[in-house]
mmCIF file of C-alpha atoms in Angstrom:
data_model
loop_
_atom_site.group_PDB
_atom_site.id
_atom_site.type_symbol
_atom_site.label_atom_id
_atom_site.label_comp_id
_atom_site.label_asym_id
_atom_site.label_seq_id
_atom_site.Cartn_x
_atom_site.Cartn_y
_atom_site.Cartn_z
ATOM 1 C CA UNK A 1 16.855 8.010 -32.347
ATOM 2 C CA UNK A 2 14.092 10.432 -33.246
ATOM 3 C CA UNK A 3 13.540 13.101 -30.609
ATOM 4 C CA UNK A 4 10.301 14.961 -30.104
ATOM 5 C CA UNK A 5 11.003 18.541 -29.095
ATOM 6 C CA UNK A 6 14.320 17.255 -27.740
ATOM 7 C CA UNK A 7 12.789 16.531 -24.334
ATOM 8 C CA UNK A 8 15.597 15.221 -22.106
ATOM 9 C CA UNK A 9 15.054 12.410 -19.645
ATOM 10 C CA UNK A 10 15.097 13.522 -16.016
ATOM 11 C CA UNK A 11 14.640 11.626 -12.759
ATOM 12 C CA UNK A 12 13.049 12.036 -9.382
ATOM 13 C CA UNK A 13 11.811 9.639 -6.675
ATOM 14 C CA UNK A 14 8.611 9.148 -4.719
ATOM 15 C CA UNK A 15 9.672 10.541 -1.353
ATOM 16 C CA UNK A 16 6.582 9.207 0.416
ATOM 17 C CA UNK A 17 7.737 5.655 -0.189
ATOM 18 C CA UNK A 18 11.373 5.117 0.777
ATOM 19 C CA UNK A 19 12.396 8.780 1.099
ATOM 20 C CA UNK A 20 15.432 7.850 -0.972
ATOM 21 C CA UNK A 21 17.302 11.167 -0.829
ATOM 22 C CA UNK A 22 17.160 11.069 2.988
ATOM 23 C CA UNK A 23 18.977 7.711 2.948
ATOM 24 C CA UNK A 24 21.135 7.593 -0.199
ATOM 25 C CA UNK A 25 22.371 10.212 -2.635
ATOM 26 C CA UNK A 26 22.765 7.956 -5.665
ATOM 27 C CA UNK A 27 21.183 5.087 -7.571
ATOM 28 C CA UNK A 28 21.899 3.091 -10.723
ATOM 29 C CA UNK A 29 19.260 2.968 -13.431
ATOM 30 C CA UNK A 30 18.562 0.895 -16.537
ATOM 31 C CA UNK A 31 16.325 2.380 -19.224
ATOM 32 C CA UNK A 32 15.040 0.779 -22.412
ATOM 33 C CA UNK A 33 12.813 2.085 -25.189
ATOM 34 C CA UNK A 34 10.566 -0.418 -26.941
ATOM 35 C CA UNK A 35 10.015 0.022 -30.688
ATOM 36 C CA UNK A 36 10.490 -1.829 -33.949
ATOM 37 C CA UNK A 37 14.208 -1.727 -33.208
ATOM 38 C CA UNK A 38 14.265 -1.707 -29.403
ATOM 39 C CA UNK A 39 17.344 -0.255 -27.778
ATOM 40 C CA UNK A 40 18.841 0.347 -24.363
ATOM 41 C CA UNK A 41 18.967 4.016 -23.420
ATOM 42 C CA UNK A 42 20.854 3.738 -20.143
ATOM 43 C CA UNK A 43 22.803 0.579 -19.445
ATOM 44 C CA UNK A 44 23.423 1.183 -15.773
ATOM 45 C CA UNK A 45 23.643 4.969 -15.569
ATOM 46 C CA UNK A 46 24.606 6.489 -12.225
ATOM 47 C CA UNK A 47 22.188 9.142 -10.928
ATOM 48 C CA UNK A 48 23.332 11.479 -8.139
ATOM 49 C CA UNK A 49 21.378 13.689 -5.772
ATOM 50 C CA UNK A 50 22.204 17.271 -4.911
ATOM 51 C CA UNK A 51 19.936 19.453 -2.790
ATOM 52 C CA UNK A 52 20.257 22.310 -5.284
ATOM 53 C CA UNK A 53 19.880 20.401 -8.565
ATOM 54 C CA UNK A 54 17.928 17.306 -7.500
ATOM 55 C CA UNK A 55 18.623 13.977 -9.252
ATOM 56 C CA UNK A 56 20.938 14.197 -12.242
ATOM 57 C CA UNK A 57 22.936 11.751 -14.374
ATOM 58 C CA UNK A 58 25.149 14.346 -16.085
ATOM 59 C CA UNK A 59 26.743 15.891 -13.001
ATOM 60 C CA UNK A 60 28.727 14.626 -10.048
ATOM 61 C CA UNK A 61 30.751 11.554 -9.215
ATOM 62 C CA UNK A 62 30.760 8.730 -11.763
ATOM 63 C CA UNK A 63 28.796 10.537 -14.492
ATOM 64 C CA UNK A 64 31.744 11.759 -16.600
ATOM 65 C CA UNK A 65 31.029 9.511 -19.619
ATOM 66 C CA UNK A 66 27.244 9.571 -19.406
ATOM 67 C CA UNK A 67 25.402 11.392 -22.187
ATOM 68 C CA UNK A 68 22.156 13.310 -21.928
ATOM 69 C CA UNK A 69 19.307 11.071 -23.147
ATOM 70 C CA UNK A 70 15.997 12.053 -24.702
ATOM 71 C CA UNK A 71 12.486 10.700 -24.993
ATOM 72 C CA UNK A 72 12.024 8.948 -28.350
ATOM 73 C CA UNK A 73 8.915 9.765 -30.392
ATOM 74 C CA UNK A 74 9.396 6.628 -32.501
ATOM 75 C CA UNK A 75 9.120 4.266 -29.518
ATOM 76 C CA UNK A 76 5.882 2.742 -28.273
ATOM 77 C CA UNK A 77 6.930 2.522 -24.623
ATOM 78 C CA UNK A 78 9.783 2.974 -22.171
ATOM 79 C CA UNK A 79 10.922 0.864 -19.217
ATOM 80 C CA UNK A 80 12.913 2.061 -16.203
ATOM 81 C CA UNK A 81 14.196 0.312 -13.104
ATOM 82 C CA UNK A 82 16.955 1.039 -10.617
ATOM 83 C CA UNK A 83 18.865 -0.039 -7.511
ATOM 84 C CA UNK A 84 20.253 1.982 -4.599
ATOM 85 C CA UNK A 85 22.843 2.730 -3.473
ATOM 86 C CA UNK A 86 25.202 2.342 -6.438
ATOM 87 C CA UNK A 87 27.828 0.622 -4.271
ATOM 88 C CA UNK A 88 25.488 -2.353 -3.669
ATOM 89 C CA UNK A 89 24.395 -2.850 -7.285
ATOM 90 C CA UNK A 90 26.396 -5.815 -8.579
ATOM 91 C CA UNK A 91 24.620 -6.119 -11.921
ATOM 92 C CA UNK A 92 21.675 -4.424 -13.588
ATOM 93 C CA UNK A 93 20.216 -5.575 -16.905
ATOM 94 C CA UNK A 94 17.022 -5.052 -18.877
ATOM 95 C CA UNK A 95 15.166 -7.675 -16.828
ATOM 96 C CA UNK A 96 16.990 -8.092 -13.527
ATOM 97 C CA UNK A 97 18.871 -6.485 -10.677
ATOM 98 C CA UNK A 98 21.479 -8.249 -8.536
ATOM 99 C CA UNK A 99 22.638 -6.450 -5.400
ATOM 100 C CA UNK A 100 24.386 -6.933 -2.102
ATOM 101 C CA UNK A 101 22.177 -7.149 0.973
ATOM 102 C CA UNK A 102 22.911 -7.076 4.714
ATOM 103 C CA UNK A 103 20.899 -7.801 7.850
ATOM 104 C CA UNK A 104 21.012 -4.559 9.832
ATOM 105 C CA UNK A 105 19.296 -2.224 12.275
ATOM 106 C CA UNK A 106 20.259 0.857 10.253
ATOM 107 C CA UNK A 107 18.317 2.175 7.256
ATOM 108 C CA UNK A 108 21.498 3.423 5.582
ATOM 109 C CA UNK A 109 22.717 -0.190 5.406
ATOM 110 C CA UNK A 110 19.616 -1.468 3.643
ATOM 111 C CA UNK A 111 19.385 -2.094 -0.105
ATOM 112 C CA UNK A 112 16.612 -0.693 -2.294
ATOM 113 C CA UNK A 113 15.132 -1.453 -5.702
ATOM 114 C CA UNK A 114 12.592 0.454 -7.759
ATOM 115 C CA UNK A 115 9.182 -0.768 -8.862
ATOM 116 C CA UNK A 116 8.807 -1.316 -12.636
ATOM 117 C CA UNK A 117 8.184 2.050 -14.279
ATOM 118 C CA UNK A 118 6.543 1.798 -17.702
ATOM 119 C CA UNK A 119 5.621 4.795 -19.846
ATOM 120 C CA UNK A 120 3.648 4.419 -23.064
ATOM 121 C CA UNK A 121 4.033 6.777 -26.013
ATOM 122 C CA UNK A 122 0.523 8.169 -25.434
ATOM 123 C CA UNK A 123 0.643 8.250 -21.619
ATOM 124 C CA UNK A 124 0.381 11.627 -19.843
ATOM 125 C CA UNK A 125 3.717 10.849 -18.180
ATOM 126 C CA UNK A 126 5.504 10.652 -21.541
ATOM 127 C CA UNK A 127 8.098 13.426 -21.677
ATOM 128 C CA UNK A 128 7.732 14.135 -17.965
ATOM 129 C CA UNK A 129 10.090 13.461 -15.061
ATOM 130 C CA UNK A 130 10.640 9.746 -14.452
ATOM 131 C CA UNK A 131 9.425 9.388 -10.866
ATOM 132 C CA UNK A 132 10.787 6.114 -9.484
ATOM 133 C CA UNK A 133 9.274 4.400 -6.453
ATOM 134 C CA UNK A 134 11.916 2.633 -4.362
ATOM 135 C CA UNK A 135 11.246 -0.384 -2.161
ATOM 136 C CA UNK A 136 13.409 -2.109 0.423
ATOM 137 C CA UNK A 137 15.080 -5.357 -0.614
ATOM 138 C CA UNK A 138 15.261 -6.091 3.111
ATOM 139 C CA UNK A 139 12.292 -7.277 5.150
ATOM 140 C CA UNK A 140 11.453 -5.172 8.205
ATOM 141 C CA UNK A 141 10.989 -7.230 11.390
ATOM 142 C CA UNK A 142 9.845 -5.942 14.768
ATOM 143 C CA UNK A 143 7.916 -6.992 17.885
ATOM 144 C CA UNK A 144 5.081 -5.225 19.676
ATOM 145 C CA UNK A 145 3.370 -5.736 23.011
ATOM 146 C CA UNK A 146 -0.090 -5.157 24.443
ATOM 147 C CA UNK A 147 -0.636 -4.757 28.160
ATOM 148 C CA UNK A 148 -4.004 -3.562 29.453
ATOM 149 C CA UNK A 149 -3.486 -2.496 33.049
ATOM 150 C CA UNK A 150 -3.874 0.423 35.419
ATOM 151 C CA UNK A 151 -0.091 0.414 35.961
ATOM 152 C CA UNK A 152 2.762 0.809 33.507
ATOM 153 C CA UNK A 153 5.229 -1.908 32.612
ATOM 154 C CA UNK A 154 8.743 -2.041 31.138
ATOM 155 C CA UNK A 155 9.603 -4.969 28.867
ATOM 156 C CA UNK A 156 13.360 -5.375 28.444
ATOM 157 C CA UNK A 157 16.015 -7.849 27.264
ATOM 158 C CA UNK A 158 13.793 -8.816 24.324
ATOM 159 C CA UNK A 159 15.222 -11.582 22.161
ATOM 160 C CA UNK A 160 13.859 -13.647 19.288
ATOM 161 C CA UNK A 161 15.555 -17.027 18.896
ATOM 162 C CA UNK A 162 15.338 -18.531 15.377
ATOM 163 C CA UNK A 163 14.739 -22.202 14.511
ATOM 164 C CA UNK A 164 17.804 -22.284 12.231
ATOM 165 C CA UNK A 165 20.613 -20.141 10.899
ATOM 166 C CA UNK A 166 19.523 -17.023 9.054
ATOM 167 C CA UNK A 167 21.584 -15.050 6.492
ATOM 168 C CA UNK A 168 23.400 -11.898 7.608
ATOM 169 C CA UNK A 169 25.081 -10.937 4.325
ATOM 170 C CA UNK A 170 24.517 -12.046 0.770
ATOM 171 C CA UNK A 171 23.493 -11.181 -2.755
ATOM 172 C CA UNK A 172 19.879 -11.072 -3.878
ATOM 173 C CA UNK A 173 18.615 -11.270 -7.455
ATOM 174 C CA UNK A 174 15.386 -9.536 -8.429
ATOM 175 C CA UNK A 175 13.708 -10.335 -11.750
ATOM 176 C CA UNK A 176 11.430 -7.803 -13.471
ATOM 177 C CA UNK A 177 8.289 -9.125 -15.156
ATOM 178 C CA UNK A 178 7.413 -6.218 -17.430
ATOM 179 C CA UNK A 179 4.250 -7.852 -18.780
ATOM 180 C CA UNK A 180 2.772 -8.013 -15.273
ATOM 181 C CA UNK A 181 4.577 -4.975 -13.871
ATOM 182 C CA UNK A 182 5.979 -6.982 -10.963
ATOM 183 C CA UNK A 183 9.315 -7.769 -9.318
ATOM 184 C CA UNK A 184 10.201 -11.153 -7.829
ATOM 185 C CA UNK A 185 13.200 -12.300 -5.814
ATOM 186 C CA UNK A 186 14.516 -15.372 -7.643
ATOM 187 C CA UNK A 187 17.870 -16.127 -6.018
ATOM 188 C CA UNK A 188 19.762 -15.507 -2.805
ATOM 189 C CA UNK A 189 23.468 -16.190 -2.434
ATOM 190 C CA UNK A 190 24.180 -16.289 1.316
ATOM 191 C CA UNK A 191 27.742 -15.336 2.216
ATOM 192 C CA UNK A 192 27.367 -15.349 6.025
ATOM 193 C CA UNK A 193 24.821 -16.752 8.498
ATOM 194 C CA UNK A 194 24.078 -16.587 12.210
ATOM 195 C CA UNK A 195 22.049 -18.419 14.843
ATOM 196 C CA UNK A 196 22.279 -15.582 17.371
ATOM 197 C CA UNK A 197 18.960 -14.296 18.752
ATOM 198 C CA UNK A 198 17.630 -11.035 17.373
ATOM 199 C CA UNK A 199 17.788 -8.445 20.153
ATOM 200 C CA UNK A 200 15.396 -5.514 20.517
ATOM 201 C CA UNK A 201 15.429 -2.491 22.868
ATOM 202 C CA UNK A 202 13.095 -2.062 25.832
ATOM 203 C CA UNK A 203 9.458 -1.104 25.435
ATOM 204 C CA UNK A 204 7.686 1.161 27.923
ATOM 205 C CA UNK A 205 3.942 0.546 28.016
ATOM 206 C CA UNK A 206 2.021 3.278 29.834
ATOM 207 C CA UNK A 207 -0.895 2.569 32.142
ATOM 208 C CA UNK A 208 -4.194 2.267 30.368
ATOM 209 C CA UNK A 209 -2.670 1.513 26.961
ATOM 210 C CA UNK A 210 -5.059 -0.252 24.565
ATOM 211 C CA UNK A 211 -2.844 -0.644 21.496
ATOM 212 C CA UNK A 212 0.217 -2.714 20.686
ATOM 213 C CA UNK A 213 3.456 -0.766 21.090
ATOM 214 C CA UNK A 214 6.452 -1.820 19.017
ATOM 215 C CA UNK A 215 10.116 -1.282 19.771
ATOM 216 C CA UNK A 216 11.874 1.746 18.304
ATOM 217 C CA UNK A 217 14.596 -0.305 16.605
ATOM 218 C CA UNK A 218 13.307 -2.760 14.000
ATOM 219 C CA UNK A 219 15.584 -5.218 12.261
ATOM 220 C CA UNK A 220 16.022 -5.115 8.484
ATOM 221 C CA UNK A 221 16.538 -8.763 7.614
ATOM 222 C CA UNK A 222 17.457 -10.687 4.484
ATOM 223 C CA UNK A 223 14.406 -12.462 2.978
ATOM 224 C CA UNK A 224 15.002 -16.220 3.144
ATOM 225 C CA UNK A 225 12.992 -19.422 3.548
ATOM 226 C CA UNK A 226 15.106 -20.581 6.515
ATOM 227 C CA UNK A 227 13.216 -18.234 8.854
ATOM 228 C CA UNK A 228 10.087 -20.413 8.724
ATOM 229 C CA UNK A 229 9.354 -22.560 11.765
ATOM 230 C CA UNK A 230 9.037 -22.301 15.536
ATOM 231 C CA UNK A 231 10.699 -19.271 17.074
ATOM 232 C CA UNK A 232 10.840 -18.315 20.735
ATOM 233 C CA UNK A 233 10.715 -14.929 22.399
ATOM 234 C CA UNK A 234 12.182 -14.121 25.804
ATOM 235 C CA UNK A 235 12.121 -10.932 27.881
ATOM 236 C CA UNK A 236 12.215 -9.466 31.360
ATOM 237 C CA UNK A 237 9.127 -7.789 32.848
ATOM 238 C CA UNK A 238 9.865 -4.783 35.068
ATOM 239 C CA UNK A 239 13.477 -5.904 35.509
ATOM 240 C CA UNK A 240 12.510 -8.908 37.638
ATOM 241 C CA UNK A 241 10.194 -11.386 35.911
ATOM 242 C CA UNK A 242 11.532 -13.483 32.999
ATOM 243 C CA UNK A 243 9.011 -14.631 30.430
ATOM 244 C CA UNK A 244 9.209 -16.806 27.317
ATOM 245 C CA UNK A 245 6.803 -17.941 24.619
ATOM 246 C CA UNK A 246 6.946 -19.859 21.354
ATOM 247 C CA UNK A 247 5.411 -18.740 18.094
ATOM 248 C CA UNK A 248 5.508 -19.916 14.494
ATOM 249 C CA UNK A 249 6.534 -18.061 11.356
ATOM 250 C CA UNK A 250 4.622 -19.901 8.655
ATOM 251 C CA UNK A 251 6.142 -18.347 5.536
ATOM 252 C CA UNK A 252 9.389 -16.778 4.431
ATOM 253 C CA UNK A 253 9.952 -13.036 4.650
ATOM 254 C CA UNK A 254 9.573 -11.170 1.371
ATOM 255 C CA UNK A 255 11.510 -8.131 0.137
ATOM 256 C CA UNK A 256 9.853 -4.830 0.951
ATOM 257 C CA UNK A 257 7.398 -6.163 3.536
ATOM 258 C CA UNK A 258 7.130 -5.417 7.237
ATOM 259 C CA UNK A 259 6.445 -8.157 9.773
ATOM 260 C CA UNK A 260 5.282 -7.088 13.208
ATOM 261 C CA UNK A 261 4.927 -9.932 15.721
ATOM 262 C CA UNK A 262 2.463 -8.951 18.425
ATOM 263 C CA UNK A 263 2.379 -10.352 21.958
ATOM 264 C CA UNK A 264 0.089 -9.700 24.906
ATOM 265 C CA UNK A 265 1.164 -9.746 28.548
ATOM 266 C CA UNK A 266 -1.466 -9.853 31.273
ATOM 267 C CA UNK A 267 -1.571 -9.278 34.997
ATOM 268 C CA UNK A 268 -2.063 -13.017 35.360
ATOM 269 C CA UNK A 269 1.564 -13.430 34.203
ATOM 270 C CA UNK A 270 0.624 -14.896 30.832
ATOM 271 C CA UNK A 271 2.470 -14.111 27.613
ATOM 272 C CA UNK A 272 0.482 -14.848 24.478
ATOM 273 C CA UNK A 273 1.354 -14.521 20.781
ATOM 274 C CA UNK A 274 -1.703 -12.879 19.233
ATOM 275 C CA UNK A 275 -0.708 -12.582 15.595
ATOM 276 C CA UNK A 276 1.310 -11.016 12.807
ATOM 277 C CA UNK A 277 0.703 -7.668 11.179
ATOM 278 C CA UNK A 278 2.081 -7.961 7.631
ATOM 279 C CA UNK A 279 2.067 -4.813 5.544
ATOM 280 C CA UNK A 280 3.978 -3.303 2.646
ATOM 281 C CA UNK A 281 7.090 -1.565 3.996
ATOM 282 C CA UNK A 282 6.378 1.697 2.199
ATOM 283 C CA UNK A 283 6.626 4.550 4.668
ATOM 284 C CA UNK A 284 2.960 5.458 5.005
ATOM 285 C CA UNK A 285 1.911 8.029 7.567
ATOM 286 C CA UNK A 286 1.285 6.939 11.123
ATOM 287 C CA UNK A 287 -2.165 5.371 11.405
ATOM 288 C CA UNK A 288 -4.220 3.718 14.117
ATOM 289 C CA UNK A 289 -2.724 1.078 16.362
ATOM 290 C CA UNK A 290 0.270 -0.747 14.950
ATOM 291 C CA UNK A 291 0.505 0.729 11.462
ATOM 292 C CA UNK A 292 3.590 2.917 11.392
ATOM 293 C CA UNK A 293 5.731 5.105 9.214
ATOM 294 C CA UNK A 294 8.470 2.692 8.166
ATOM 295 C CA UNK A 295 11.019 5.317 7.178
#
């Protein structure tokens, strides 16, 4: 491999997306350089994080046999993709990533994959730090409530009841389309399922509130087509009034997206489903209304 100025490969992550180093301290990466004789640079290298040194693949646990790699001046482009944490990566190849996935309420139990990272020989990013953007393989699910009133209200015992069993553990396969720069979930092997309702903590809505307020404990679910159909939501209003409503999820959850189901309760004792806020689960700053920082 021809090396230009012997520039070594180095890694970082886009902290404004998944904030990877605040959740996991390692990931597994696959790197390939495209040329007349294309070759794999890193066939599943482990990359570790240390507060002092940052992300490195030549120091720390599991890196003993990993060699320092360099940018190749003879190659036309480079491809990088990764999965985190290392313990959940079952297989990583040039075009796919297969990893374990769990339904959870804890970010540290989620699984993450990186967006396709492509660097051309003449790109400004050639020879620079490879800055990977990580996305959640899980889908973020939460509920929010609107209540326009001069008095406050507490909504408790919130439960979503599914139309069928949903997966709680499994293995998901993600395929990388390098021509389009996209990732697509192509297979899900479900190893455990449940029909138990999804429970959420209480929501306190202050008097005079005009926006939807979501719970402070979202669920990080496994994307699967079985979630489509008629769900029901039940809750207790101010510890005395039970309420229930039906709503429909019209399409399957997708990896890396956030689904916020919004309901409105009125003084006339009505509970109405008013829609779904579907956004990319990417940790943007807090914005108006129901757009939140998903870290």
